[in-house]
Short mmCIF file of C-alpha atoms and ligand atoms in Angstrom, two decimals:
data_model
loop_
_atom_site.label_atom_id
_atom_site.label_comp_id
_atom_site.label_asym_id
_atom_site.label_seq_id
_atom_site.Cartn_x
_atom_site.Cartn_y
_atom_site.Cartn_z
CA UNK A 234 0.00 0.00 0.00
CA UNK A 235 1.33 3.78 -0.76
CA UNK A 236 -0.66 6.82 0.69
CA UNK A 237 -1.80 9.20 -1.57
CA UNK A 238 -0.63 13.00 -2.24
CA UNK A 239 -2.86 15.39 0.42
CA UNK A 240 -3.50 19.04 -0.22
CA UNK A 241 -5.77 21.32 1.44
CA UNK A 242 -7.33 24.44 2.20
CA UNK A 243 -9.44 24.07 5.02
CA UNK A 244 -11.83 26.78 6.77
CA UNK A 245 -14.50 26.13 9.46
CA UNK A 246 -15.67 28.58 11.21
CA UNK A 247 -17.49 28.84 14.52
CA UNK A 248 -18.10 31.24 17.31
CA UNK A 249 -15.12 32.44 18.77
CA UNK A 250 -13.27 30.18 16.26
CA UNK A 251 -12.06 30.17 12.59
CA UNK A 252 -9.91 27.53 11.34
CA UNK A 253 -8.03 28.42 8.30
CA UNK A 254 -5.00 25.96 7.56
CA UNK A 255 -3.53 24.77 4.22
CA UNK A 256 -1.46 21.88 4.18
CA UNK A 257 -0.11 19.13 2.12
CA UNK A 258 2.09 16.06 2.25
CA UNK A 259 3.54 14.26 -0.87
CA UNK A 260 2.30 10.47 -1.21
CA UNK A 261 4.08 8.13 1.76
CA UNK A 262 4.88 11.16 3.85
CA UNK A 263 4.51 11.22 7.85
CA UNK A 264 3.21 14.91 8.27
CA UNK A 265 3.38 16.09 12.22
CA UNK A 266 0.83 18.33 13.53
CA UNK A 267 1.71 20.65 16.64
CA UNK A 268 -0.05 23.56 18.44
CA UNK A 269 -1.54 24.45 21.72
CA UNK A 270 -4.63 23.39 23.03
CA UNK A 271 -7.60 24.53 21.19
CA UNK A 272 -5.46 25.95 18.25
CA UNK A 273 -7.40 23.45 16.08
CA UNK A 274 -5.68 20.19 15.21
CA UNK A 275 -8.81 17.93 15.42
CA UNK A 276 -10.73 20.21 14.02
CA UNK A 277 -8.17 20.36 11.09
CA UNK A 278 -7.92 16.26 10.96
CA UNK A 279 -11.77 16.42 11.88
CA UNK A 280 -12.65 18.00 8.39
CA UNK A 281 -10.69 16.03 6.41
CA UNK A 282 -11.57 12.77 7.53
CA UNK A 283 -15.26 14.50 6.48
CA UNK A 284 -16.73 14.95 9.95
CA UNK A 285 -16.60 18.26 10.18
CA UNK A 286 -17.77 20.40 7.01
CA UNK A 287 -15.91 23.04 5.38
CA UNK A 288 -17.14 26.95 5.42
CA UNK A 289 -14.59 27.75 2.75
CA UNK A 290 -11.92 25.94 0.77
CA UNK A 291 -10.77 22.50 -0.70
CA UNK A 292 -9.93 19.15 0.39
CA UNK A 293 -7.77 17.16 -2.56
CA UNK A 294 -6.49 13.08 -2.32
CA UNK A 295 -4.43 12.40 -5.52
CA UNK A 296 -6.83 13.59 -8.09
CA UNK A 297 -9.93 13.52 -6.13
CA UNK A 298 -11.71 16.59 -4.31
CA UNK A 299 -12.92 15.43 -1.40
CA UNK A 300 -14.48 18.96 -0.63
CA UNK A 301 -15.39 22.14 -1.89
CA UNK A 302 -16.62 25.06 -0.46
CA UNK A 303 -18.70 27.37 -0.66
CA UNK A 304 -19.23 27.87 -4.65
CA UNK A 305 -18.69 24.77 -6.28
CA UNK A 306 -20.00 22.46 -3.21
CA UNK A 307 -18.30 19.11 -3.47
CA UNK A 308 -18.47 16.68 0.22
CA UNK A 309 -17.81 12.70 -0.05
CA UNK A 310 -18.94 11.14 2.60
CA UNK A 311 -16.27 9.68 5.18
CA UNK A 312 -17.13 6.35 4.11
CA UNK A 313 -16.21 6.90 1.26
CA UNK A 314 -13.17 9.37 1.31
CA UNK A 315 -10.41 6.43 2.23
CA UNK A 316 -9.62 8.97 4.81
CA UNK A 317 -9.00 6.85 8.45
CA UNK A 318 -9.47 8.92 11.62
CA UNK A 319 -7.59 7.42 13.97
CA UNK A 320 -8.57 8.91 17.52
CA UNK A 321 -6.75 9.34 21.35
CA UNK A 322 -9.46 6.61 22.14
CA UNK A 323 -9.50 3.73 20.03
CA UNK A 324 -13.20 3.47 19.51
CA UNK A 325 -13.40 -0.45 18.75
CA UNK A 326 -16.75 -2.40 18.58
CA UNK A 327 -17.04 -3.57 22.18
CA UNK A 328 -18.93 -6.60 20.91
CA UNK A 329 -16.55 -7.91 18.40
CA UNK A 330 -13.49 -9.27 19.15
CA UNK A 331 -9.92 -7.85 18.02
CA UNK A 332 -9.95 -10.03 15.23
CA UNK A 333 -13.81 -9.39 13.87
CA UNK A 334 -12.99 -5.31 14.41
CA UNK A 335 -10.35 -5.59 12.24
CA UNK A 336 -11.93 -7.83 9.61
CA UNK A 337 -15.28 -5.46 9.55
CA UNK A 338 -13.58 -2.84 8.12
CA UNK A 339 -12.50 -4.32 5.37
CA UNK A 340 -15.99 -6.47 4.91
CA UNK A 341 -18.10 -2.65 4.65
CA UNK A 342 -15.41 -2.32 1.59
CA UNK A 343 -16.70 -4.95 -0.29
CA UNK A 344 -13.79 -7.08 1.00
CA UNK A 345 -14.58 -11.33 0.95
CA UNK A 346 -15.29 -12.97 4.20
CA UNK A 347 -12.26 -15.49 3.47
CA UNK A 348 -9.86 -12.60 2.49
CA UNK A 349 -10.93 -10.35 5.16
CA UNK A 350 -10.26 -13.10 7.69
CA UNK A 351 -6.80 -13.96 6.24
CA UNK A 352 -5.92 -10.47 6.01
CA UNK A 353 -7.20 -9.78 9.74
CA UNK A 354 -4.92 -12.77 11.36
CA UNK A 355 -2.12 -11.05 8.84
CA UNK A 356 -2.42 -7.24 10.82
CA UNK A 357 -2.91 -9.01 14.21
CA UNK A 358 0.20 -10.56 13.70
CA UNK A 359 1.98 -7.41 12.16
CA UNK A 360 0.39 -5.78 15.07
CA UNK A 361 2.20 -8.07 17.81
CA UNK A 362 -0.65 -9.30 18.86
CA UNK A 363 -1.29 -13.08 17.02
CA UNK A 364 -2.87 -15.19 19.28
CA UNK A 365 -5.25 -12.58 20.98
CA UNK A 366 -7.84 -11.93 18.13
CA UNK A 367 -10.57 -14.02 20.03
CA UNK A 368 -10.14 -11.46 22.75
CA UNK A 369 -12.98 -8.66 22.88
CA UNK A 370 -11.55 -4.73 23.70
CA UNK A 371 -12.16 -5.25 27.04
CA UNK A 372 -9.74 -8.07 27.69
CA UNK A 373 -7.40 -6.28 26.31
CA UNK A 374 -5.38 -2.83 27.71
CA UNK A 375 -5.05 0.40 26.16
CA UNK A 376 -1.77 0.01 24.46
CA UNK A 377 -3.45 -3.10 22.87
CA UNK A 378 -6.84 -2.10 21.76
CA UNK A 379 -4.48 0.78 20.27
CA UNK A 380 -2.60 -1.28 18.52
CA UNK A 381 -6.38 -3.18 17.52
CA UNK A 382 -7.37 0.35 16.23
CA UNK A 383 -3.83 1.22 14.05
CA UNK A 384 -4.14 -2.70 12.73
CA UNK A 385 -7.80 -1.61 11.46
CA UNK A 386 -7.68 1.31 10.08
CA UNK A 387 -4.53 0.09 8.28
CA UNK A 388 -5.73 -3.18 6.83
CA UNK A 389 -8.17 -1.06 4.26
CA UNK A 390 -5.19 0.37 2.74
CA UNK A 391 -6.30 4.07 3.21
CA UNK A 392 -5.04 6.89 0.95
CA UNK A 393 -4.35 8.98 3.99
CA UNK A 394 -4.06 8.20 7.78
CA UNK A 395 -5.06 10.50 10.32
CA UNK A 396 -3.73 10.47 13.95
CA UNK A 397 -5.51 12.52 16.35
CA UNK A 398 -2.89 12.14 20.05
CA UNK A 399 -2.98 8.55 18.87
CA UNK A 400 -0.61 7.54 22.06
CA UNK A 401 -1.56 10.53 24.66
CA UNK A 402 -3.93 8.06 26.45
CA UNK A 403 -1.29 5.55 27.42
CA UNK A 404 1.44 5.63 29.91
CA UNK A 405 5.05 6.65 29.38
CA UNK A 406 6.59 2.55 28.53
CA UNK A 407 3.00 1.89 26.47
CA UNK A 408 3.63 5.06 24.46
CA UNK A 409 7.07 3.94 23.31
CA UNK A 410 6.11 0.28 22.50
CA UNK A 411 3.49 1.78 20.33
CA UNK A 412 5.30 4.96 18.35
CA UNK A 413 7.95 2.41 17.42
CA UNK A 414 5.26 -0.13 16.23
CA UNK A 415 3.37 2.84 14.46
CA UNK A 416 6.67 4.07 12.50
CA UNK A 417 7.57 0.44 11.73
CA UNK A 418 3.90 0.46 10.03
CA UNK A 419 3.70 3.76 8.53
CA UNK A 420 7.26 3.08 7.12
CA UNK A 421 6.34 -0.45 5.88
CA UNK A 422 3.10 0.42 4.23
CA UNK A 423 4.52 3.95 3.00
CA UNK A 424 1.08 5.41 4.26
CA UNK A 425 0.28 9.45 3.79
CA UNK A 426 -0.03 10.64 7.10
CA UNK A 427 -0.89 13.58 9.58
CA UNK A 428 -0.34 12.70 13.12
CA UNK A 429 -1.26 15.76 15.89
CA UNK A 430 0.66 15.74 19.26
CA UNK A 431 1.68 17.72 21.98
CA UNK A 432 5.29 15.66 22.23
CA UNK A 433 8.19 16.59 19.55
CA UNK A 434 9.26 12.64 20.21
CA UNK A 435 6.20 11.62 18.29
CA UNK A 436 7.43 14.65 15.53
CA UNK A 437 10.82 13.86 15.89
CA UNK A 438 10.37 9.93 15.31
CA UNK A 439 7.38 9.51 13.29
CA UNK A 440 7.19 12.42 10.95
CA UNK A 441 9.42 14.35 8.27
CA UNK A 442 7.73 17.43 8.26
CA UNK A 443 6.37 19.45 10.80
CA UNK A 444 2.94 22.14 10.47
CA UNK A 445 2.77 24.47 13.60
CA UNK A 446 -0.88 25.30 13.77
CA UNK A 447 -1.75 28.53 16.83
CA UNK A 448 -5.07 30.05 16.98
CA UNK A 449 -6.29 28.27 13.85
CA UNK A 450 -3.65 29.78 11.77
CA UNK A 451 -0.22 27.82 9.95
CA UNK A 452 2.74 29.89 11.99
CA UNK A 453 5.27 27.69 10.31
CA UNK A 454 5.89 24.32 8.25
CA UNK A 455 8.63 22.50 7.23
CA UNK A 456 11.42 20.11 7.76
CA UNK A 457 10.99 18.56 11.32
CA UNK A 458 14.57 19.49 12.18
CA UNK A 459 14.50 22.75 10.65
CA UNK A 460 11.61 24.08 12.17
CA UNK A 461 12.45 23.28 15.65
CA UNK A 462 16.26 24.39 14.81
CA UNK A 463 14.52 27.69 13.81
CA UNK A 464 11.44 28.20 16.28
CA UNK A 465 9.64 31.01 14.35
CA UNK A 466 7.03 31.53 17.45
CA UNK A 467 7.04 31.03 21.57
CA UNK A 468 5.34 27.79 21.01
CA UNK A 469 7.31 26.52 18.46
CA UNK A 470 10.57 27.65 20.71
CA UNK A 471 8.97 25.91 23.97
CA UNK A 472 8.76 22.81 21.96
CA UNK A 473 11.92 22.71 20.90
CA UNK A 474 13.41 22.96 24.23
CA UNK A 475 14.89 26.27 22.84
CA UNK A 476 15.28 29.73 24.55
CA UNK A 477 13.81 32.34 21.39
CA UNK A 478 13.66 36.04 23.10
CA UNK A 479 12.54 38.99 20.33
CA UNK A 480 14.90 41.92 20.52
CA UNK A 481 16.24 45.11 18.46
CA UNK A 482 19.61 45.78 16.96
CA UNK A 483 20.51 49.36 16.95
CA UNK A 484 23.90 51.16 16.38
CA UNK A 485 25.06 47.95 16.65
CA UNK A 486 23.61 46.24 19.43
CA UNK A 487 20.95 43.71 19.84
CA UNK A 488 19.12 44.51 23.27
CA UNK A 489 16.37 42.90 25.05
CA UNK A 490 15.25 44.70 27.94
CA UNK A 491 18.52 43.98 30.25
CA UNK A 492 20.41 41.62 27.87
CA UNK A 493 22.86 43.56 25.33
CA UNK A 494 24.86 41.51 22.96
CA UNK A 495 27.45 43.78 20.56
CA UNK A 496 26.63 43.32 16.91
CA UNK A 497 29.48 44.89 15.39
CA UNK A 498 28.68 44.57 12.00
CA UNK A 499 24.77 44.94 12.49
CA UNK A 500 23.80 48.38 12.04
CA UNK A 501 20.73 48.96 10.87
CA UNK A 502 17.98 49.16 13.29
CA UNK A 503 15.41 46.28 12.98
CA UNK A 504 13.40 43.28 14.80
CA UNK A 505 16.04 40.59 15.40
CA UNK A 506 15.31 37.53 17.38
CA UNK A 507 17.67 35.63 19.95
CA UNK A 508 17.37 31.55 19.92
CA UNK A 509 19.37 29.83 22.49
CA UNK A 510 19.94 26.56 24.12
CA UNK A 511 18.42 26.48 27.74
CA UNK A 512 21.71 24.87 28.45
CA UNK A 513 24.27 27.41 27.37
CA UNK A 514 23.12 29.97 30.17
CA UNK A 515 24.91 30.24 32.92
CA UNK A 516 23.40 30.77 36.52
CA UNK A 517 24.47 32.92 39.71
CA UNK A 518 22.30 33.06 43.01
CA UNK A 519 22.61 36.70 44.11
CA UNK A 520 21.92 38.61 47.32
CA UNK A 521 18.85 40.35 47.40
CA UNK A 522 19.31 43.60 48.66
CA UNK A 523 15.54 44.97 49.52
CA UNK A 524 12.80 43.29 51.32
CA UNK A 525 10.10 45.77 51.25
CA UNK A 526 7.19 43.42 51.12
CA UNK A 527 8.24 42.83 46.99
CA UNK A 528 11.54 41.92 46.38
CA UNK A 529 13.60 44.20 44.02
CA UNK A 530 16.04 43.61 42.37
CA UNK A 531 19.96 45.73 42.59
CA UNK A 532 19.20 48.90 41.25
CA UNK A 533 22.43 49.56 39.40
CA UNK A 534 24.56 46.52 38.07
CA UNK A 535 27.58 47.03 35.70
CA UNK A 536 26.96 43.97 33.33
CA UNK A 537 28.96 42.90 30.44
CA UNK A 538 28.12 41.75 27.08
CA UNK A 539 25.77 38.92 27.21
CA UNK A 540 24.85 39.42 31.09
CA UNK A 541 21.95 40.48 32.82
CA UNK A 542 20.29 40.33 35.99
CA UNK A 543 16.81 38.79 36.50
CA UNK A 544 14.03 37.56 38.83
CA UNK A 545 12.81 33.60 38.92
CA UNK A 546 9.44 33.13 38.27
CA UNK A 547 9.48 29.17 38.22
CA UNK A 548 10.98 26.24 38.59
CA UNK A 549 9.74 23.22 36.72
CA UNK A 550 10.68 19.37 36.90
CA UNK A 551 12.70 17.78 34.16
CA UNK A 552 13.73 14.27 33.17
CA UNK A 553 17.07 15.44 33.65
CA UNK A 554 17.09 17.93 36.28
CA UNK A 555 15.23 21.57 36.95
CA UNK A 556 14.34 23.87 34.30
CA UNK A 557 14.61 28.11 36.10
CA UNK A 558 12.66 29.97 34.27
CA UNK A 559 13.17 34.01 34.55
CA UNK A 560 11.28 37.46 33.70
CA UNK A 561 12.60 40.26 31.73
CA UNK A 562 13.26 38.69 29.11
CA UNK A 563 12.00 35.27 29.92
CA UNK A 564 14.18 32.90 29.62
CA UNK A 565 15.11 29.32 30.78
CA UNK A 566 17.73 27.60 31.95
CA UNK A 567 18.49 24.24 32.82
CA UNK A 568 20.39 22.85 35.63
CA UNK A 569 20.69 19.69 37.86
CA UNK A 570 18.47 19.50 40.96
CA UNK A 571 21.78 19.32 42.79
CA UNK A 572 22.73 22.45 41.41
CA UNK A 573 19.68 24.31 42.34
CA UNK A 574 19.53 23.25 45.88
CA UNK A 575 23.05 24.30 46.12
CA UNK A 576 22.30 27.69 44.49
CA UNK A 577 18.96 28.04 47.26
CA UNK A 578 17.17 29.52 43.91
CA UNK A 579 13.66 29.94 44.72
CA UNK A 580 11.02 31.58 42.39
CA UNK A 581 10.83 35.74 43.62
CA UNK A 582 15.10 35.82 43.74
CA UNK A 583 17.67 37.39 41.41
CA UNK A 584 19.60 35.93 39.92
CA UNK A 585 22.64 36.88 37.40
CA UNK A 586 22.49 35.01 33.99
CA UNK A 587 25.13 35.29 31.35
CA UNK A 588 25.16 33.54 27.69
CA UNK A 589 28.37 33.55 25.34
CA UNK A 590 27.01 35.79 22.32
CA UNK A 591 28.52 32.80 20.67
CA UNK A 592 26.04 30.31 21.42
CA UNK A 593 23.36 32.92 20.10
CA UNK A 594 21.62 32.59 16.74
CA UNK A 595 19.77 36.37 15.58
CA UNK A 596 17.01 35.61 12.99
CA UNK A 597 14.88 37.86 11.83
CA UNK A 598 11.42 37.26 12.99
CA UNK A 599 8.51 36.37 11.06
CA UNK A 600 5.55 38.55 11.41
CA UNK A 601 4.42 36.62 14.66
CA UNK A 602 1.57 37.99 16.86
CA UNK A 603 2.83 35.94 19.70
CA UNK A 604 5.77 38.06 20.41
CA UNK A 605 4.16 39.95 23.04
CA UNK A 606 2.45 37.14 24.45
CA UNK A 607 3.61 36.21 28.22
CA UNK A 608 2.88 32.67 27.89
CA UNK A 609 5.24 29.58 26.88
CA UNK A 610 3.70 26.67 26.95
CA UNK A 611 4.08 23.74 24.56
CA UNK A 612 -0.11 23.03 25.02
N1 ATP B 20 -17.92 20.66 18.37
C1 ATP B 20 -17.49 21.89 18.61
N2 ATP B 20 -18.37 22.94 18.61
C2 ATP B 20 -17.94 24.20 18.83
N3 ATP B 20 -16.67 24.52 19.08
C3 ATP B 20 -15.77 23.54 19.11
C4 ATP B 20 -16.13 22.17 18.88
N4 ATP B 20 -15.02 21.41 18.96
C5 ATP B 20 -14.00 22.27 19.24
N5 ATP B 20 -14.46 23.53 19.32
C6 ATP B 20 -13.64 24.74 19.54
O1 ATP B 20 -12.81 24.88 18.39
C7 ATP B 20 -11.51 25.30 18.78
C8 ATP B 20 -10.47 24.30 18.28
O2 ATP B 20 -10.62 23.08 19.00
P1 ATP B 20 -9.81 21.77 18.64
O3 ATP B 20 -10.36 20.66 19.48
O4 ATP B 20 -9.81 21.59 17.18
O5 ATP B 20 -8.35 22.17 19.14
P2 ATP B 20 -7.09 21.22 19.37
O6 ATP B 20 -5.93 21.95 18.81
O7 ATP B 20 -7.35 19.86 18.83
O8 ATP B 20 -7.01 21.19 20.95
P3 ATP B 20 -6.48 20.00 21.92
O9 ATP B 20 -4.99 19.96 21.72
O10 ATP B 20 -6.85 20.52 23.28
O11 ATP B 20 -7.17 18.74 21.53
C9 ATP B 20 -11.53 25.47 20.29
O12 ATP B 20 -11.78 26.83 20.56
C10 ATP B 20 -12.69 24.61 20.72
O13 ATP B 20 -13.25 25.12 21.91
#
């Protein structure tokens, strides 16, 4: 089986709400989806699987429109489209067992009863799960009824494959066992595909390119590894693991509130964005010198190049140690736990920060709204 080529315009509006995302992904292409909550990834996946109608645009599978909208109205029924909408809950028949859910889809495609059942013990088994197709959803657990739901919506051959958080419902060792059985698929059976997630791991391993969808809207596509080398937006940089801190070069020098960085040959005043590794910064505890009810920071500091002083707002839990984030700019930095406990950082201190200009990349910033936006969060 090869997936087919995907391309689409696709608006749906609601209160509140507009969706309007274009996208495509060549045939046999893994396509990640990213955004924070409510930016509209199942919506997006929702309307082209054909659950969710279009206000405005076009839905294309090879050389088929799936949809059209408004003017020349086109919709094919999901049935129909060869479109699989694969969901965070695996939505099998609880009546049937692992093997008859499997083998139903491809009987309501016209498939034989004898080739349907060969072809059913065939997934189970590509599936890892031969032996257990007498067993009905509920004898089974999550990662397995998952792995039930992937077998099924595979087995009809579908021109493209949609993966709404396929693996958010499971735990941490489930998840794994099933992304590596899901690329092993999606690379065997060269399958077009759009999987959404909140976790880079699923866009790092499963897919090649990468759409950043925030507040219905595209805010960047490309090459997994470039986009996340070159976070165009505060989401994109939180999911990257990547400081990204909008600043202006004047005269010369990029500044960001306290941070100054000498740009010798940079003269011409513009928008210029810093992107940094978390990393690369370098952490003092300082003495604070007021308590007046709010803590304030030293009122005059001589800093160098690349040095500032700042407040913590949080500190955050990390598989491998404590992530400090700071105000003015915010940035974060990551350290050891040992490190912070022998620091005695607590959110409310100062604390003196310094990056070598030389672990700084400037870009030039797209024409992001979310540059003044306070919040980081990777949804
Ligand atoms: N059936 C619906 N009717 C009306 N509004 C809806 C409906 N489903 C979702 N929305 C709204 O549409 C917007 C996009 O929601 P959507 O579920 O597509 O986002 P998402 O990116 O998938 O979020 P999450 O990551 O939390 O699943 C949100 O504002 C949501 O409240």
């Amino acid at each position: 089986m090869t997936g087919e080529a995907l391309c689409a315009r696709v608006v749906v509006q609601r209160a509140g709400f507009t969706l309007d995302a274009s996208l495509s992904a060549v045939a046999g292409e893994v396509v990640a989806l990213m955004g924070p909550s409510g930016a509209g990834k199942s919506t997006l996946l929702s309307a082209l699987a054909g659950l969710t109608r279009l206000s405005e645009g076009e839905i294309k599978v090879g050389d088929r429109v799936l949809d059209a909208a408004p003017h020349r109205r086109t919709h094919v029924a999901p049935p129909e489209r060869r479109v699989v909408l694969l969901s965070q809950e695996p939505r099998l028949f609880p009546h049937l067992s692992a093997h008859m859910n499997i083998a139903f889809g491809l009987r309501v495609r016209g498939v034989p009863a004898a080739t349907a059942d060969t072809s059913a013990d065939e997934w189970l088994w590509r599936v890892g799960l031969a032996g257990m197709g007498e067993r009905r959803p509920a004898a089974l657990s999550g990662g397995q009824q998952q792995r039930v739901a992937l077998a099924r919506a595979l087995a009809t051959s579908p021109s493209v494959l949609l993966l709404d958080e396929p693996l958010t419902s499971l735990d941490t060792e489930t998840a794994g066992d099933v992304r590596a059985l899901l690329h092993e698929q999606l690379t065997a059976t060269r399958a077009t595909a759009i999987v959404a997630t909140h976790d880079a791991v699923d866009a790092v391993s499963l897919a090649t390119s990468l759409i950043v969808l925030e507040a219905g809207r595209v805010t960047q596509q490309g090459r997994v590894r470039e986009v996340l080398a070159e976070p165009a937006t505060r989401f994109t940089a939180a999911v990257a693991g990547l400081n990204r801190v909008p600043g202006t070069v004047s005269d010369g020098v990029w500044k960001s509130g306290p941070l100054r960085i000498e740009r010798g040959n940079d003269q011409s005043p513009r928008a210029s964005t810093a992107i940094f590794s978390p990393a690369k910064v370098q952490l003092e505890a300082m003495e604070a010198t007021t308590w007046t009810g709010a803590l304030r920071l030293p009122d005059r500091v001589e800093a160098d190049d690349g040095e500032w002083i700042t407040r913590v707002t949080r500190l955050e839990q990390t598989p491998a140690g404590v992530r400090v984030r700071t105000a003015e700019p915010e940035v974060i930095v990551d350290l050891s736990a040992d490190r912070v406990a022998g620091l005695g950082i607590a959110p409310g201190l100062p604390v003196r920060l310094r990056i070598d200009p030389a672990d700084i990349r400037f870009s030039t910033p797209l024409d992001s709204p979310d540059d003044t936006d306070s919040t980081v969060s990777p949804g």
